[in-house]
Every structure is written in C-alpha cells, then in structure tokens.
Amino acid sequence: MRRQPFSRLLLALGLLLATSPAFAAIVAKPVEWKVGKDRFSGYVVYDNASTDKRPGLVMVPNWMGVTKDSIERAKAVAGDDYVVLVADVYGKGKRPKNAKQAGAFAGGLRGDDRSVLRARMDGAVAALKAQATKSPLDAERIGALGFCFGGSAVLELAREGSELAGVVSLHGGIAPGAKSTTAAEVKTPVLVLNGAADKAVSDADILAFENEMDAAGADWQFVDFAGAVHCFAEPSAGNDPSTNCAYDERAAKRAYRMLADFFEERFDTND
C-alpha cells in the first residue's frame, strides 16, 4: 500500500481536517458488538476507494469515549493504509456528558482489578476482526492505539498476553492494576509516548512500568517529550499547560511520526 505522506497525516491528525478532499472516500460506519451480556457501539473507519486488504487498528479514545472528534481522528489515522475501529469500552448509550462523569466511567475500569477492561478490550479486537468480511480488513494484522484513558486501555492488551502487531499509548496512564497480573511473557510490542511534564505519570510509575516490561521480556519503548503535559497529542485539549491537559504541537508532531513509523514497520505498509 502507499505510505501516506507524513505531512498530510500530521495535518489531519493535528488539525482534524478530515473533511478535506484528501479524505473524501473515507467512511465511518456504526458497528455494534457484545461482551457477555453487555452491548457496545463504535465506528469502523476506512477508505473505501480501494478493496485492497489492509491492517486494522483498534483506537480507544480519551475518557470522553466515542465522540465526533474521535471519529475524525480515526479518519486521519486510517488514511488509505488502515481499517480503524473507534472502540467503545463503556457500553452502548453510555456516553459521558462531562469530565466528572467521564472520570467516573473510566475510573470504574482502570482500578486495581482490570479484568472487566481487559475483557472489553478483547471484545473490541474481536469486533474489529469480524469486519474482515464487511470491509477491506486483513484480520491477521491487528494493532491498537489509545489516547489518555485509551492509552491505558490498550496497554492491558499487552499485559494480559495478547499477541498483536503492537500497541501505542499516547499520554496514557501506565500504572498496572494491583489485582491484575501481567503475563509472564508480554508478546505484543509496546510504544509509550509520554509527556515529560505530565503530573499524572510519576517517576515511580515509569520505573515500575520499565521493570514490569523487562520482567515479562517485552519489546518496549518509552519516549518522554520535554515540557509536554497530559493530552499533548489532542488539539481539542486547548493550550493551557497549567491544567496538565494541553496540546503541544511540537510534541504532537514527533509523537505522530513515531506512531506512524511504529505501525509501518510492524505492518510493512511502506511499499
């Protein structure tokens, strides 16, 4: 497949100009799935101008869940190289109305026991793979990425021992659940893109994460971006770093370049 020029990818991801002519063929189709008795609702996003099979990415948004903003970001990530599932982990119709409610929803999943979150992440991966007969998806090549809470969520796929092409956490929490065991062998490559000035991620968290990954023999990378705080890759966060949730254009450019390179290498999409 063609490698999407990085300048175009960055423009779309950074500014969310997904309605420009370059993305005219990209579609976002609602999709539902079940995990146990619970039903979930997200969107599958891809360029339908070609029927060429391509890798898939489960994309978990920040704690606000599936929103118009997250769908536009998925369109930019998908380009003509990927099929992207904007994953719902809260439940159908369970959409936070504000930050307080989002914190409650996310907090209920990322506590000491991550078993429910892990099951829902597994369900999202299965939901994406099920699109292989309905979209140009190569279900044998699957990865995941997430923002903020979503970054924490995708790390649980690696921790539980899933075998994916890779997972990328952008400014996500990295502390493990105290009651959720990390697999003896982490089989999925991990890339963590972190704001060095993010007050939500402590030095102790970083050291514990490094030790955890090393103990499991993981293929992992941890990248700090100087001066960046939480939410640094999300333009909708605004630009006031004193809130510890602010967009940082310089860090975002570098992070999106690393994200693109990470998946291109593992999926070999740079033909």
Coordinates of C-alpha atoms in Angstrom, one line a residue:
M1 CA 0.0 0.0 0.0
R2 CA 1.0 3.6 -0.4
R3 CA 2.6 5.3 2.5
Q4 CA 0.6 8.3 3.4
P5 CA 2.9 11.4 3.2
F6 CA 3.6 12.3 6.8
S7 CA 2.8 16.0 6.2
R8 CA -0.7 15.0 5.2
L9 CA -1.1 12.7 8.1
L10 CA 0.1 15.3 10.6
L11 CA -2.2 17.9 9.2
A12 CA -5.2 15.7 9.5
L13 CA -4.3 14.4 13.0
G14 CA -3.1 17.7 14.4
L15 CA -5.9 19.9 12.9
L16 CA -8.5 17.3 12.3
L17 CA -9.2 18.4 8.7
A18 CA -10.9 15.1 7.9
T19 CA -13.4 16.8 5.6
S20 CA -10.8 17.9 3.1
P21 CA -10.8 16.3 -0.4
A22 CA -7.9 14.1 0.6
F23 CA -10.3 12.1 2.8
A24 CA -13.4 12.2 0.6
A25 CA -13.5 8.4 0.2
I26 CA -13.2 7.7 3.9
V27 CA -16.3 6.2 5.5
A28 CA -17.3 5.8 9.2
K29 CA -19.9 3.1 9.7
P30 CA -21.6 2.4 13.0
V31 CA -21.0 -1.1 14.4
E32 CA -22.2 -3.0 17.5
W33 CA -20.8 -6.0 19.4
K34 CA -21.4 -7.8 22.6
V35 CA -19.1 -8.8 25.5
G36 CA -21.1 -11.1 27.7
K37 CA -24.5 -9.6 28.2
D38 CA -23.2 -6.0 27.5
R39 CA -23.6 -4.3 24.2
F40 CA -21.1 -1.8 22.7
S41 CA -21.3 0.7 19.9
G42 CA -18.5 2.2 17.9
Y43 CA -17.5 3.0 14.3
V44 CA -15.4 1.3 11.7
V45 CA -13.5 3.7 9.6
Y46 CA -11.7 3.2 6.3
D47 CA -11.0 4.5 2.8
N48 CA -13.5 2.6 0.5
A49 CA -11.9 3.8 -2.7
S50 CA -9.9 0.6 -2.8
T51 CA -10.7 -3.0 -2.0
D52 CA -7.1 -3.8 -1.1
K53 CA -6.8 -5.6 2.2
R54 CA -5.0 -3.6 4.9
P55 CA -4.2 -3.9 8.6
G56 CA -6.6 -2.9 11.3
L57 CA -6.2 -0.7 14.4
V58 CA -8.4 -0.6 17.5
M59 CA -8.4 3.0 18.6
V60 CA -9.6 3.8 22.1
P61 CA -10.4 7.5 22.6
N62 CA -9.8 9.5 25.7
W63 CA -12.2 9.3 28.7
M64 CA -14.9 11.1 26.8
G65 CA -15.4 7.9 24.8
V66 CA -16.7 7.8 21.2
T67 CA -17.3 11.3 20.0
K68 CA -17.3 13.2 16.7
D69 CA -13.8 14.3 17.5
S70 CA -12.6 10.8 18.0
I71 CA -14.2 9.7 14.7
E72 CA -12.5 12.5 12.8
R73 CA -9.1 11.4 14.4
A74 CA -9.8 7.8 13.3
K75 CA -10.3 9.0 9.7
A76 CA -6.9 10.7 9.8
V77 CA -5.2 7.6 11.3
A78 CA -6.9 5.3 8.8
G79 CA -5.9 7.2 5.6
D80 CA -5.6 4.6 2.9
D81 CA -3.5 2.3 5.0
Y82 CA -5.7 1.0 7.8
V83 CA -9.2 0.0 8.9
V84 CA -9.8 1.6 12.3
L85 CA -12.3 0.7 14.9
V86 CA -13.2 3.6 17.2
A87 CA -13.8 1.4 20.3
D88 CA -16.4 1.8 22.9
V89 CA -15.5 0.3 26.3
Y90 CA -18.2 1.9 28.4
G91 CA -21.3 0.4 26.8
K92 CA -23.9 1.3 24.2
G93 CA -25.6 4.6 25.0
K94 CA -23.2 5.2 27.9
R95 CA -21.6 8.5 26.8
P96 CA -20.1 10.9 29.3
K97 CA -21.7 14.3 29.4
N98 CA -18.8 16.0 31.2
A99 CA -15.4 15.4 32.7
K100 CA -16.8 14.4 36.1
Q101 CA -18.9 11.6 34.5
A102 CA -16.1 10.6 32.3
G103 CA -13.8 10.2 35.3
A104 CA -16.3 8.0 37.0
F105 CA -16.8 5.8 33.9
A106 CA -13.0 5.5 33.3
G107 CA -12.2 5.1 37.0
G108 CA -14.6 2.1 37.2
L109 CA -12.5 0.3 34.6
R110 CA -8.9 1.2 35.4
G111 CA -8.8 0.5 39.1
D112 CA -6.9 -2.3 40.9
D113 CA -8.9 -5.0 39.0
R114 CA -8.6 -4.6 35.2
S115 CA -10.4 -7.8 34.3
V116 CA -13.5 -6.1 33.0
L117 CA -11.4 -3.6 31.0
R118 CA -9.4 -6.5 29.6
A119 CA -12.5 -8.4 28.5
R120 CA -13.9 -5.3 26.8
M121 CA -10.6 -4.7 25.0
D122 CA -10.6 -8.3 23.8
G123 CA -14.2 -7.7 22.7
A124 CA -13.1 -4.7 20.7
V125 CA -10.3 -6.6 19.0
A126 CA -12.8 -9.4 18.1
A127 CA -15.3 -6.8 16.8
L128 CA -12.7 -5.3 14.5
K129 CA -11.6 -8.8 13.2
A130 CA -15.3 -9.5 12.5
Q131 CA -15.2 -6.7 9.9
A132 CA -13.0 -8.7 7.6
T133 CA -15.9 -9.8 5.5
K134 CA -17.5 -6.3 5.5
S135 CA -14.5 -4.1 4.9
P136 CA -11.0 -4.2 3.3
L137 CA -9.5 -5.6 6.6
D138 CA -6.7 -8.1 6.9
A139 CA -7.8 -9.7 10.2
E140 CA -4.3 -11.3 10.6
R141 CA -2.7 -7.9 11.1
I142 CA -4.1 -6.1 14.1
G143 CA -2.8 -3.4 16.4
A144 CA -4.1 -0.9 18.8
L145 CA -3.6 2.7 20.0
G146 CA -5.2 4.9 22.5
F147 CA -5.3 8.5 23.9
C148 CA -5.2 9.3 27.7
F149 CA -7.5 6.7 29.3
G150 CA -7.5 4.9 25.9
G151 CA -3.7 4.7 26.2
S152 CA -4.1 2.9 29.5
A153 CA -6.7 0.6 28.0
V154 CA -4.6 -0.6 25.1
L155 CA -1.7 -1.4 27.4
E156 CA -3.9 -4.0 29.1
L157 CA -3.9 -6.0 25.8
A158 CA -0.2 -6.4 26.1
R159 CA -0.3 -7.0 29.8
E160 CA -2.8 -9.9 29.5
G161 CA -0.6 -11.7 27.0
S162 CA -2.4 -10.9 23.7
E163 CA -0.4 -11.3 20.6
L164 CA -0.9 -8.2 18.4
A165 CA 1.3 -6.4 15.9
G166 CA 1.8 -3.6 18.5
V167 CA 0.1 -1.2 20.9
V168 CA 0.8 2.5 21.3
S169 CA -0.2 4.6 24.3
L170 CA -0.3 8.4 23.8
H171 CA -0.2 10.2 27.2
G172 CA -1.9 7.3 28.9
G173 CA -1.6 6.2 32.5
I174 CA 0.9 3.4 32.8
A175 CA 0.5 2.1 36.3
P176 CA -0.8 -1.5 36.3
G177 CA -3.8 -2.7 38.3
A178 CA -2.7 -4.1 41.6
K179 CA -5.0 -7.1 41.3
S180 CA -4.4 -7.8 37.6
T181 CA -1.4 -10.0 36.9
T182 CA 0.9 -9.2 34.0
A183 CA 1.5 -12.2 31.8
A184 CA 4.8 -14.0 32.3
E185 CA 5.6 -13.1 28.6
V186 CA 4.4 -9.9 27.0
K187 CA 4.1 -10.8 23.3
T188 CA 2.9 -7.6 21.9
P189 CA 5.4 -4.8 21.1
V190 CA 4.7 -1.7 23.2
L191 CA 5.3 2.0 22.5
V192 CA 4.5 4.6 25.2
L193 CA 4.6 8.2 24.2
N194 CA 4.6 10.3 27.4
G195 CA 4.6 14.0 28.3
A196 CA 7.7 14.5 30.5
A197 CA 5.8 17.2 32.4
D198 CA 2.7 15.2 32.9
K199 CA 1.9 15.3 36.6
A200 CA -0.4 12.2 36.2
V201 CA 2.6 10.0 35.5
S202 CA 5.1 9.9 38.3
D203 CA 8.8 8.8 38.2
A204 CA 7.8 5.8 40.3
D205 CA 5.1 4.8 37.7
I206 CA 7.7 5.0 35.0
L207 CA 10.3 2.9 36.9
A208 CA 7.6 0.3 37.8
F209 CA 6.5 0.1 34.2
E210 CA 10.0 -0.4 32.9
N211 CA 10.6 -3.2 35.5
E212 CA 7.3 -4.7 34.7
M213 CA 8.0 -4.9 30.9
D214 CA 11.6 -6.1 31.5
A215 CA 10.4 -8.9 33.8
A216 CA 8.0 -10.0 31.0
G217 CA 10.6 -9.9 28.3
A218 CA 8.6 -7.3 26.4
D219 CA 9.7 -5.4 23.3
W220 CA 9.0 -2.0 24.6
Q221 CA 9.9 1.7 24.1
F222 CA 9.2 4.6 26.4
V223 CA 9.5 8.1 25.0
D224 CA 9.3 11.3 27.0
F225 CA 8.6 14.6 25.3
A226 CA 10.2 17.6 27.1
G227 CA 7.8 20.1 28.5
A228 CA 4.7 18.2 27.3
V229 CA 1.8 17.6 29.7
H230 CA -1.1 15.3 29.6
C231 CA -3.3 15.4 26.4
F232 CA -0.3 16.8 24.4
A233 CA -1.4 15.0 21.2
E234 CA -5.0 16.2 21.2
P235 CA -5.7 19.7 19.7
S236 CA -9.1 19.8 21.4
A237 CA -7.4 20.0 24.8
G238 CA -6.5 23.7 24.3
N239 CA -3.1 25.2 25.1
D240 CA -3.0 25.9 28.8
P241 CA -0.3 23.6 30.3
S242 CA -1.1 24.8 33.8
T243 CA -4.2 22.5 33.7
N244 CA -1.9 19.5 33.0
C245 CA -4.0 18.8 29.9
A246 CA -2.9 20.8 26.9
Y247 CA -2.0 20.3 23.2
D248 CA 1.7 20.6 22.4
E249 CA 2.2 20.9 18.7
R250 CA 5.9 20.2 18.7
A251 CA 5.5 17.0 20.8
A252 CA 2.4 16.0 18.8
K253 CA 4.4 16.2 15.5
R254 CA 7.1 13.9 16.9
A255 CA 4.6 11.6 18.5
Y256 CA 2.6 11.1 15.4
R257 CA 5.7 10.5 13.3
M258 CA 6.8 7.8 15.8
L259 CA 3.3 6.3 15.8
A260 CA 3.3 6.1 12.0
D261 CA 6.8 4.6 11.9
F262 CA 5.9 2.1 14.6
F263 CA 3.0 0.6 12.7
E264 CA 4.5 0.9 9.3
E265 CA 7.4 -1.2 10.4
R266 CA 5.3 -3.8 12.0
F267 CA 2.8 -4.0 9.2
D268 CA 5.2 -3.3 6.4
T269 CA 2.9 -0.8 4.8
N270 CA 5.7 1.4 3.4
D271 CA 5.7 -0.1 -0.1

